[in-house]
XYZ file of C-alpha atoms in Angstrom:
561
model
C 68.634 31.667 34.548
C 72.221 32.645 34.893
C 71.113 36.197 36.513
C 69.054 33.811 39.117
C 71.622 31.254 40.177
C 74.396 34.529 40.911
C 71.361 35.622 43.334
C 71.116 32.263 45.035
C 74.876 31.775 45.188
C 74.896 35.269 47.044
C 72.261 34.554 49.167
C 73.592 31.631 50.127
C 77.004 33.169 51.211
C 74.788 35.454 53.322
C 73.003 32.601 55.058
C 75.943 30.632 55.966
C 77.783 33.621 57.247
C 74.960 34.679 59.046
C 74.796 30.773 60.567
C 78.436 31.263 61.202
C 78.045 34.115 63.168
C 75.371 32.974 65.460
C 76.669 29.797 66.315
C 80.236 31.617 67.227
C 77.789 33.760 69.209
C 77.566 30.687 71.624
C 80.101 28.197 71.186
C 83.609 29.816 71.806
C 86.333 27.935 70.120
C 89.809 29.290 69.397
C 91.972 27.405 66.330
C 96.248 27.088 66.741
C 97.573 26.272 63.773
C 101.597 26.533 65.069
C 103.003 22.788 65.041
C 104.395 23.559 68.744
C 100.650 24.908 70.117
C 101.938 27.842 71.183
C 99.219 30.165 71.207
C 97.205 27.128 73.056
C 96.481 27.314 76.870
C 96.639 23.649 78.926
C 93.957 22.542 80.561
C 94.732 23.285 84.251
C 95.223 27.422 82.980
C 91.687 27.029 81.085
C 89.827 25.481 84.320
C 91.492 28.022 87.025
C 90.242 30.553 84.279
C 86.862 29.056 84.826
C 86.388 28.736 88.097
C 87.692 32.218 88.876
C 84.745 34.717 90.095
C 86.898 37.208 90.946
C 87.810 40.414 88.669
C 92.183 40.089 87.731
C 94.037 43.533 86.842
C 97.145 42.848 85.726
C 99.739 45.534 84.734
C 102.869 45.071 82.877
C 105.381 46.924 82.848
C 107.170 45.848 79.898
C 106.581 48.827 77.199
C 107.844 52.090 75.324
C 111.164 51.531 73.252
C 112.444 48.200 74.054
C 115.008 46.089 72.529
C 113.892 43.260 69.867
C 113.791 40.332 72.410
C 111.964 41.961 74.942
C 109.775 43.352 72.129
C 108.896 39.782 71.059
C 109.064 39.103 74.869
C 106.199 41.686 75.426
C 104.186 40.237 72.006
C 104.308 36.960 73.996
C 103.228 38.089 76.914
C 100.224 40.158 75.251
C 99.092 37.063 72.958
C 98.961 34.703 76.225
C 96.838 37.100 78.249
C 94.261 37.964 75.601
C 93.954 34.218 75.838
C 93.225 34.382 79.307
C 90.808 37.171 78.830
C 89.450 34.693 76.327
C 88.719 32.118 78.449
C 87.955 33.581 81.821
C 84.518 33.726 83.222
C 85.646 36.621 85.700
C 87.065 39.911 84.221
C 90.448 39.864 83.085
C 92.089 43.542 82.563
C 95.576 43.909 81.126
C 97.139 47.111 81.151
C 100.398 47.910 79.589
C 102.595 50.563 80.726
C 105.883 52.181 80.673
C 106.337 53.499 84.289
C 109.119 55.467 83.590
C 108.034 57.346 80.554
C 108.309 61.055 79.772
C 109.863 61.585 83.312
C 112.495 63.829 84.613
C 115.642 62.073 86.354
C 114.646 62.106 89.887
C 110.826 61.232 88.889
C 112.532 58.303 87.585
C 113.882 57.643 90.679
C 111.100 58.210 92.557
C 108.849 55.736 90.588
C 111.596 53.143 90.456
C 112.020 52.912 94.375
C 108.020 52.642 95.009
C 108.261 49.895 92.324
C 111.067 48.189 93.850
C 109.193 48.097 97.474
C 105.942 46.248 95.454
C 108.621 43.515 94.312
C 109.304 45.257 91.198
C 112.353 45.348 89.638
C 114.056 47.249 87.273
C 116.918 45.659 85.281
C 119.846 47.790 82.982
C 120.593 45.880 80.515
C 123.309 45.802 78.257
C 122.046 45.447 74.441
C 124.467 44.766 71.542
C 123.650 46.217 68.361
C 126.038 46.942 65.266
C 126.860 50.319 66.650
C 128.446 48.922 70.015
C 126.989 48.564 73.775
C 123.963 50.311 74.681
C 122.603 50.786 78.256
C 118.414 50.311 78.870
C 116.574 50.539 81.514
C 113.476 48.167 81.215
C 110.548 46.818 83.722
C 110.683 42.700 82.810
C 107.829 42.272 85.351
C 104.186 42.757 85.914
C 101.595 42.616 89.143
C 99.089 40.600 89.250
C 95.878 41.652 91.276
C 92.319 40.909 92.691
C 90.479 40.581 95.934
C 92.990 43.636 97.093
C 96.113 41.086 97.320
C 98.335 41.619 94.151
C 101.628 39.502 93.572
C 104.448 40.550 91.339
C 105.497 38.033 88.324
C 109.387 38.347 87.073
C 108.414 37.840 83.331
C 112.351 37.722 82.289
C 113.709 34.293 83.791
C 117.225 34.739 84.011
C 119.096 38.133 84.792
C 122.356 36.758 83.681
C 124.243 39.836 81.723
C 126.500 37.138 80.446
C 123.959 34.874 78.758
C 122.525 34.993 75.412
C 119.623 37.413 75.579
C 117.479 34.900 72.698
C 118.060 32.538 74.230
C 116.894 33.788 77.493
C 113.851 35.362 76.492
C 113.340 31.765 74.540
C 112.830 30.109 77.390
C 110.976 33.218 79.674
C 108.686 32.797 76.873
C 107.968 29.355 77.520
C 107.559 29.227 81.179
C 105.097 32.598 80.683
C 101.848 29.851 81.039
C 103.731 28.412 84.497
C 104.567 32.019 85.769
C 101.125 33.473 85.441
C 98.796 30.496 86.000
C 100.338 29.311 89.549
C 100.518 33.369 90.222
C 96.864 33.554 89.739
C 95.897 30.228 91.342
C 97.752 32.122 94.390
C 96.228 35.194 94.702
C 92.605 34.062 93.533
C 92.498 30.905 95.651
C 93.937 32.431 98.671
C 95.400 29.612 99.890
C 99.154 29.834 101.549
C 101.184 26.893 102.547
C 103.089 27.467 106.004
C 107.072 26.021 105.190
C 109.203 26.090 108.524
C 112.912 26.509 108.248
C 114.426 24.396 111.047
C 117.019 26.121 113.661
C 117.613 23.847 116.089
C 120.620 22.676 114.986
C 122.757 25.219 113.822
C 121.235 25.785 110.639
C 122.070 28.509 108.476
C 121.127 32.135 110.004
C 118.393 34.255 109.909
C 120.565 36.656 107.552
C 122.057 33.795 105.123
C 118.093 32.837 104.545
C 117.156 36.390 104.154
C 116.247 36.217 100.793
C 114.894 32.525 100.805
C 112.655 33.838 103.362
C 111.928 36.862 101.820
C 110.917 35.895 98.025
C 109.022 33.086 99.567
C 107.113 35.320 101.811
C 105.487 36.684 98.783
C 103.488 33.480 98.225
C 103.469 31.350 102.057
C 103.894 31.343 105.215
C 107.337 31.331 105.946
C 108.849 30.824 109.539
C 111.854 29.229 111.640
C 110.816 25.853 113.878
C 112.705 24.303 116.426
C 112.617 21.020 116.732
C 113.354 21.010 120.376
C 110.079 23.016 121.538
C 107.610 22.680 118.660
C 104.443 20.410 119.262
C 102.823 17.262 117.335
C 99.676 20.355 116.380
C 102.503 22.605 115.639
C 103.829 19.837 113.109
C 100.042 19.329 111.586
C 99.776 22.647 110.735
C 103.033 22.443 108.243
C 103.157 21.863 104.582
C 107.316 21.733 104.269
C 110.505 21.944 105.773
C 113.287 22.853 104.932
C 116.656 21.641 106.821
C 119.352 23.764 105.353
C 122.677 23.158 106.412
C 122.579 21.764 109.943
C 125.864 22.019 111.855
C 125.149 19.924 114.956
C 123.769 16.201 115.603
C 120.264 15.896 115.378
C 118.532 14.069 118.434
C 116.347 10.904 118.738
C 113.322 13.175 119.724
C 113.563 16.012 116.681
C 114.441 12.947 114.489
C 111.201 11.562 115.713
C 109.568 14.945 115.238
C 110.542 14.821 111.298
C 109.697 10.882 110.875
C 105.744 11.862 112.393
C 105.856 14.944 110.169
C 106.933 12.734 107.326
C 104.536 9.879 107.236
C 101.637 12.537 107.667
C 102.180 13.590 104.164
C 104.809 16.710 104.649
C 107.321 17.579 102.756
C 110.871 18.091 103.252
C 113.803 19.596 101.486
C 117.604 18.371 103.070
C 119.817 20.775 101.647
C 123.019 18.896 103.810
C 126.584 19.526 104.227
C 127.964 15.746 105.057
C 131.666 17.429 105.201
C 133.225 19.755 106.951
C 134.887 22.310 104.842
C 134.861 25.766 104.395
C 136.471 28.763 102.280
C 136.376 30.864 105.238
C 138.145 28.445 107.107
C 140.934 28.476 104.162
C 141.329 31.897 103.775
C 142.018 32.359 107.535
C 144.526 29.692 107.675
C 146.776 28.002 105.354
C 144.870 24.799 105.029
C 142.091 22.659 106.474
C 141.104 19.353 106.931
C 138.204 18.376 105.912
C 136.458 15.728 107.838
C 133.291 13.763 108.445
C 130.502 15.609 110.147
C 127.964 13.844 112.327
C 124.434 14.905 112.358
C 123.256 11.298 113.366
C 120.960 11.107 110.145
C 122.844 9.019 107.796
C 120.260 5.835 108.996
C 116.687 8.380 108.544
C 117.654 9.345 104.996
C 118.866 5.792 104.594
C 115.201 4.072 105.436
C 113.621 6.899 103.358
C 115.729 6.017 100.276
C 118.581 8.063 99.728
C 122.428 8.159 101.407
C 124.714 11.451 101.314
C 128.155 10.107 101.044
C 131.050 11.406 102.795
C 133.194 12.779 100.479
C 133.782 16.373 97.900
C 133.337 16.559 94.115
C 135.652 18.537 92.095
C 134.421 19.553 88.736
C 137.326 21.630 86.849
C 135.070 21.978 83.622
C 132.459 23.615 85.009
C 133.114 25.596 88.397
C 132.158 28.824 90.178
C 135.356 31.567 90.522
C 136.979 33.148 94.391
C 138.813 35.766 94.688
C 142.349 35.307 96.001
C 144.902 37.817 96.679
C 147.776 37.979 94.484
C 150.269 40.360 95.886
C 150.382 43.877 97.303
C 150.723 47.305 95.271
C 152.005 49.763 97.505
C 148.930 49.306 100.651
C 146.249 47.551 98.410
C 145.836 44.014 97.871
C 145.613 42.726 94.570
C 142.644 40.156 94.266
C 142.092 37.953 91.304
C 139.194 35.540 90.695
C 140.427 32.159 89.759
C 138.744 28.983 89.047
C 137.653 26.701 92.306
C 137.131 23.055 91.385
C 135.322 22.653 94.391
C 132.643 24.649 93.861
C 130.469 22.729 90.657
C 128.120 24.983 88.814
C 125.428 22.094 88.848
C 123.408 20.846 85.244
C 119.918 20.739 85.754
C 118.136 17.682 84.433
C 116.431 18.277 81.114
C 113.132 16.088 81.733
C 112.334 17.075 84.950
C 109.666 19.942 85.707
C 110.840 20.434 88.772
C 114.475 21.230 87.055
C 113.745 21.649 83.715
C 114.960 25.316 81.800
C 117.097 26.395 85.212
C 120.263 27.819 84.909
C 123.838 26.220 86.343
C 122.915 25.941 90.046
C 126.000 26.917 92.267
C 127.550 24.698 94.743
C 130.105 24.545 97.486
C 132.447 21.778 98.373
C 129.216 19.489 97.668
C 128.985 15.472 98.011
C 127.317 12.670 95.977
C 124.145 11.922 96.974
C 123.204 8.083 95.904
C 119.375 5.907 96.386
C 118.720 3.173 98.253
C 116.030 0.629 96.816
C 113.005 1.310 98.691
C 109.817 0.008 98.407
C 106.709 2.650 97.420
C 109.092 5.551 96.816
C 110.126 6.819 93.270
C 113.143 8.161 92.853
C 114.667 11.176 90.351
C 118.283 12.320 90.341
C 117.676 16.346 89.092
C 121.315 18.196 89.735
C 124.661 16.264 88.571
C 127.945 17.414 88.053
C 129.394 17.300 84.366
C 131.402 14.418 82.994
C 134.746 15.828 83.856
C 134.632 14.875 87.678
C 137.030 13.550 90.337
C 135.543 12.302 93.907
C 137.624 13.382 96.473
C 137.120 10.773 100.250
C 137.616 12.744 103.908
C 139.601 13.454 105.596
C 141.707 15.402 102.731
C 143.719 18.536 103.230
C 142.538 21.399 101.463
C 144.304 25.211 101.021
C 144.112 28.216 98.863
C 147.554 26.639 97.325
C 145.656 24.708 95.168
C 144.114 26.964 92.615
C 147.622 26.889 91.137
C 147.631 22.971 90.267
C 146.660 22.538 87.321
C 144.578 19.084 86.845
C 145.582 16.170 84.793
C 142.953 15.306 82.288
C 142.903 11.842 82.684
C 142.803 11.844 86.429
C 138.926 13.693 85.602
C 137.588 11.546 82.835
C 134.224 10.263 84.656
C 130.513 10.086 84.713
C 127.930 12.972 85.984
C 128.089 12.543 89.545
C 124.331 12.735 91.631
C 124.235 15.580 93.838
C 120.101 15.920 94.312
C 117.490 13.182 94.129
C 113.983 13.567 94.011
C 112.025 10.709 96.368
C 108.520 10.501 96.035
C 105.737 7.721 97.793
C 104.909 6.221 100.930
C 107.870 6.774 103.260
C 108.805 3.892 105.814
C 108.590 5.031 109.571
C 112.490 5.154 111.383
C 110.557 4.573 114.558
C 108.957 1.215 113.795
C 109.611 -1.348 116.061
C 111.496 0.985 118.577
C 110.667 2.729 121.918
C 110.069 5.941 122.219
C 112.627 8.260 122.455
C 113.522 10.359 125.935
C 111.918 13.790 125.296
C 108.478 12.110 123.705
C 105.648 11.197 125.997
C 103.025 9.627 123.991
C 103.203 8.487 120.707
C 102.301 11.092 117.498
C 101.422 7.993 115.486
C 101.538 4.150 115.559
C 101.913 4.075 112.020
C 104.126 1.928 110.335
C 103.911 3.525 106.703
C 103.299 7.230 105.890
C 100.793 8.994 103.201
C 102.354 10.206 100.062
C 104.980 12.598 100.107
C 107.942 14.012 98.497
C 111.101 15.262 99.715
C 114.583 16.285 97.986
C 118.239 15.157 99.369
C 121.032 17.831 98.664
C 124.697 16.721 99.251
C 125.316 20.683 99.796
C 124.261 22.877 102.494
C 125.073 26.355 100.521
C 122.398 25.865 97.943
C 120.015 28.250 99.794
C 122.681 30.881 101.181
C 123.168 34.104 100.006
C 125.820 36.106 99.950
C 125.934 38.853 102.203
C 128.170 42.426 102.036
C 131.625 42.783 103.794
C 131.050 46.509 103.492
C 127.724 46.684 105.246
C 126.608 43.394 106.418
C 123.436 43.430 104.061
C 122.501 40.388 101.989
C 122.307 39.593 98.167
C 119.889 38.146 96.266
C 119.876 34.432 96.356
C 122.284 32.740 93.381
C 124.143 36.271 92.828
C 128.134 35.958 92.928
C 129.060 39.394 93.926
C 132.701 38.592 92.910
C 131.636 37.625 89.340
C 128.197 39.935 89.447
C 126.603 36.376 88.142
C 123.154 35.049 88.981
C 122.529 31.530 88.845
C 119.737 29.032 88.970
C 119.334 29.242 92.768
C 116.794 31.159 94.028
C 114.126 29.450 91.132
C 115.085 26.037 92.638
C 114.092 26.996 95.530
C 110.811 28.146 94.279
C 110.554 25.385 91.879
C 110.636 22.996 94.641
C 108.414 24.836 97.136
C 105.491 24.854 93.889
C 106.203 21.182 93.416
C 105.869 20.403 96.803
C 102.870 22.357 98.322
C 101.006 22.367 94.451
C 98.379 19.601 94.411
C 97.022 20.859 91.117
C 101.007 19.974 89.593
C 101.134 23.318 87.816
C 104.693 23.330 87.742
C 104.483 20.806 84.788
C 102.948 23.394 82.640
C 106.761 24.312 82.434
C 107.475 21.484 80.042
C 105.795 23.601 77.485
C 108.275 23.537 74.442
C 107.845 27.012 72.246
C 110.279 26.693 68.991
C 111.397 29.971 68.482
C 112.918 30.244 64.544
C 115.173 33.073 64.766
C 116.781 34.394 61.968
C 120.805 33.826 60.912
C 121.880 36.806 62.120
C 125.238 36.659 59.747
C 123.357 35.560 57.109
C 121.309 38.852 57.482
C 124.584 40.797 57.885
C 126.038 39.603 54.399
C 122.832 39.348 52.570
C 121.352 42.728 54.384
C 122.146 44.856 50.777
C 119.959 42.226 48.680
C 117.105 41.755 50.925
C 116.938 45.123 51.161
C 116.790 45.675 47.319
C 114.141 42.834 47.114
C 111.413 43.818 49.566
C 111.872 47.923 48.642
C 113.345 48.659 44.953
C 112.213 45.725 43.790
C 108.443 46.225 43.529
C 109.122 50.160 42.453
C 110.881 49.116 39.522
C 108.167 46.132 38.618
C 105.482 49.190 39.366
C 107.294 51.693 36.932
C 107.831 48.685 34.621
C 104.725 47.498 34.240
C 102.674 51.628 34.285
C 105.430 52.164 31.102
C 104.503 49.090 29.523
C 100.926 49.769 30.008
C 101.410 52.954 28.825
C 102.730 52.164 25.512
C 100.456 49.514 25.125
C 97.163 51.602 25.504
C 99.359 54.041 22.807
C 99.734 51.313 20.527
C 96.426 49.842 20.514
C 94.385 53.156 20.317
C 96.689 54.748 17.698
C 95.574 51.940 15.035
């Protein structure tokens, strides 16, 4: 009887395996047991991953001897993709590789140039261990391909040699769902948005944009549009614009131009300078005055919800540095970088997709930005200042002189001032009730209240400018300080805000993903390293040699009797 029911258990063990088995065969399900769902793809990733027909190669270039964090950087990124291959109905290849491997040094060269013209990058980093400094050379990036377009993916978020590298690949880790998904919704769907950068107005040049233009040319259509010559079909045929830093009034006619584009459900970032002031202007004379400047839109932004004020924010807690010359040894100049007040390292909002996990965003001379109670339109403020703020009203004198003051506290004790605010709804037309203005013919719409839309309001043109050689004249990536060699949140607000704008599908808010990283106390490793090591490796030798010499006595003992 006993003999019988050891049968039955077995066979039933067989059975239900064998049930198991078949009904995995057909029903895919995949179990996360982590209390932050890491290892759990959102719903938009899992339906683009569905829909897809097309085979996806992607390569990454992240392997061979890496550091620790981009080890667990690289374990991240593998985990997340065998999801995708998981869940895709297409093919989904992922291919790991060292590109630089088991070459000589100008093969290394060689392969690193042809990488850099496919967007990839390679980044020296600077790794501290307990024997000092060391130099590596590592490929934080991968290329995403199918239907013979391919897009390159920056897998390590923020470049910034001065940060904390956990910290950093923390949150590249998180935003690895956000970078991938909207890359492969890009290249898979095939769909480009067209953004025009105005120029009509003495916007920022052609080589201050160039790598604005150039990053987003990976993903859109990117072009200048004058305002003066471009047509109401010309308008349809635009998803965003983006106004940076206009010098000169606008007219009734281009204003009209935006309103039409407006209410038909486009999108526009105002990245505005409402002052007039300048470091160049500074270090070519011994002061300036900064005043008002009129670009006759103070009563456009005002209807859609949002006023730039007229004055400059000094932020002594948290500011960008400038070189200024110190004195003369023998022929050279002696520069030093000092501290500038004027120019706030903006704080990102926390909640915010469109904001959230960017780095200090770097500002010149900018101004508060404030809303105006509109009906239909949301409103988000998403860059502020820090609490320790003064809020300087034009016309004030300004000069290089005063880096040397030194602030008094209590004249900076404040609130985060708004520099960026996010309006989203139904705009109002500016054109309601009035005639047409001289330039437009016929009317490009009689409508009184637009279809949904967003748009951003900047109290500083600079945002998007980058920096661009005195040597040679040729440009620097967007948010890189070449005096301080730091890169700041810049150039991914920019992108941020071009996803959020032309993204129907909202993919950006698969960046709220929160991934808990527990890493271990790294001083608490340092002064316990001895004992740790003496539990996990002597440790079980002695219990093994203790317990074959007790057993050994034992079997003596009993077998002598």
């Amino acid at each position: 009887m006993i003999r019988r029911n050891k049968w039955f258990d077995t066979i039933v063990v067989l059975v239900a395996l064998l049930v198991i088995n078949t009904v995995a065969a057909y029903f895919f399900y995949r179990f996360d047991f982590t209390a932050d769902k890491r290892f759990t793809l959102n719903e938009k990733t899992k339906i683009l991953l569905k829909k897809n027909e097309k085979p996806v190669l992607i390569t990454v270039f992240l392997n061979g001897e890496l550091p620790p964090a981009f080890k667990r950087l690289q374990a991240a990124v593998s985990d997340l993709l065998s999801d995708y291959k998981a869940y895709s109905t297409a093919e989904v290849k992922v291919v790991f590789i060292d590109p630089i491997a088991g070459l000589n040094q100008a093969d290394q060269d060689t392969v690193i140039n042809n990488l850099y013209q496919q967007g990839i990058e390679a980044t020296n980093l600077s790794v501290k261990t307990e024997a000092g400094l060391t130099q590596k050379l590592v490929f934080p990036m991968a290329i995403i391909e199918s239907d013979g377009k391919q897009i390159p993916i920056k897998l390590f978020q923020n470049l910034e040699t001065n940060g904390s590298y956990e910290d950093n690949i923390n949150r590249s880790i998180e935003n690895l769902e956000y970078t991938f998904t909207s890359s492969l919704k890009k290249i898979v769907t095939g769909s480009n948005a067209r953004i025009g950068f105005t120029e009509s107005n003495g916007e920022l040049s052609d080589l201050q944009l160039y790598d604005a233009r150039l990053t987003l040319s990976n993903h859109y259509v990117v072009g200048r549009v004058d305002l003066n010559t471009i047509t109401k079909a010309g308008l349809d045929k635009l998803n965003m614009l983006v106004i940076a830093k206009p010098k000169q009034p606008f007219t009734e006619a281009e204003k009209y131009k935006i309103n039409y584009f407006v209410l038909n459900g486009g999108n526009v970032l105002w990245s505005i300078d409402q002052v007039n002031a300048e470091l160049d202007s500074l270090q070519n004379r011994n002061g300036q005055m900064a005043t008002n400047r009129n670009l006759n839109l103070d009563d456009m932004l005002f209807i859609y919800g949002a006023r730039i004020n007229y004055n400059i924010i000094a932020d002594p807690s948290n500011s960008a540095e400038i070189p200024v010359a110190t004195g003369a040894v023998g022929t050279q100049n002696q520069m030093q970088l000092v501290p500038w007040i004027y120019y706030p390292i903006l704080l990102p909002d926390t909640v915010h997709s469109v904001v959230k996990k960017l780095d200090g965003i770097k500002s010149e001379f900018p101004s508060t930005v404030d809303t105006i109670g509109v009906k239909g339109v949301q409103k988000s403020y998403i860059l502020t200042t820090s609490t320790f703020n003064k809020v300087y009203n034009v016309p004030k004198l300004f000069s290089l002189q005063m880096v040397a003051e030194q602030p008094d506290p209590k004249m900076f004790m404040s609130h985060p001032q708004n520099v960026a605010v996010l309006l989203e709804g139904s705009f109002s037309s500016v054109f309601a009730g009035r005639p047409l203005p001289a330039g437009i013919i016929s009317p490009y719409t009689l409508a009184t209240a637009g279809k949904p839309g967003k748009m951003i309001v900047i109290g500083d043109g600079d945002i998007f400018k980058n920096q661009v050689s005195e040597t040679d004249g040729s440009p620097f990536p967007l948010g890189f300080d070449r005096y301080t060699q730091r890169t700041f949140g810049n150039k991914a607000l920019l992108l941020n805000i071009v996803d959020y704008f032309t993204d129907n599908d909202n993919l950006i808010a698969l960046r709220n993903k929160d991934v808990k990283i527990r890493l271990l106390d790294k001083g608490k490793i340092k002064l316990e390293k001895s004992r740790w090591q003496f539990i996990n490796v002597v440790a079980p030798l002695l219990l093994l040699i203790l317990f074959a010499t007790f057993q050994h006595y034992y079997r003596k003992y009993k077998y002598a009797k």
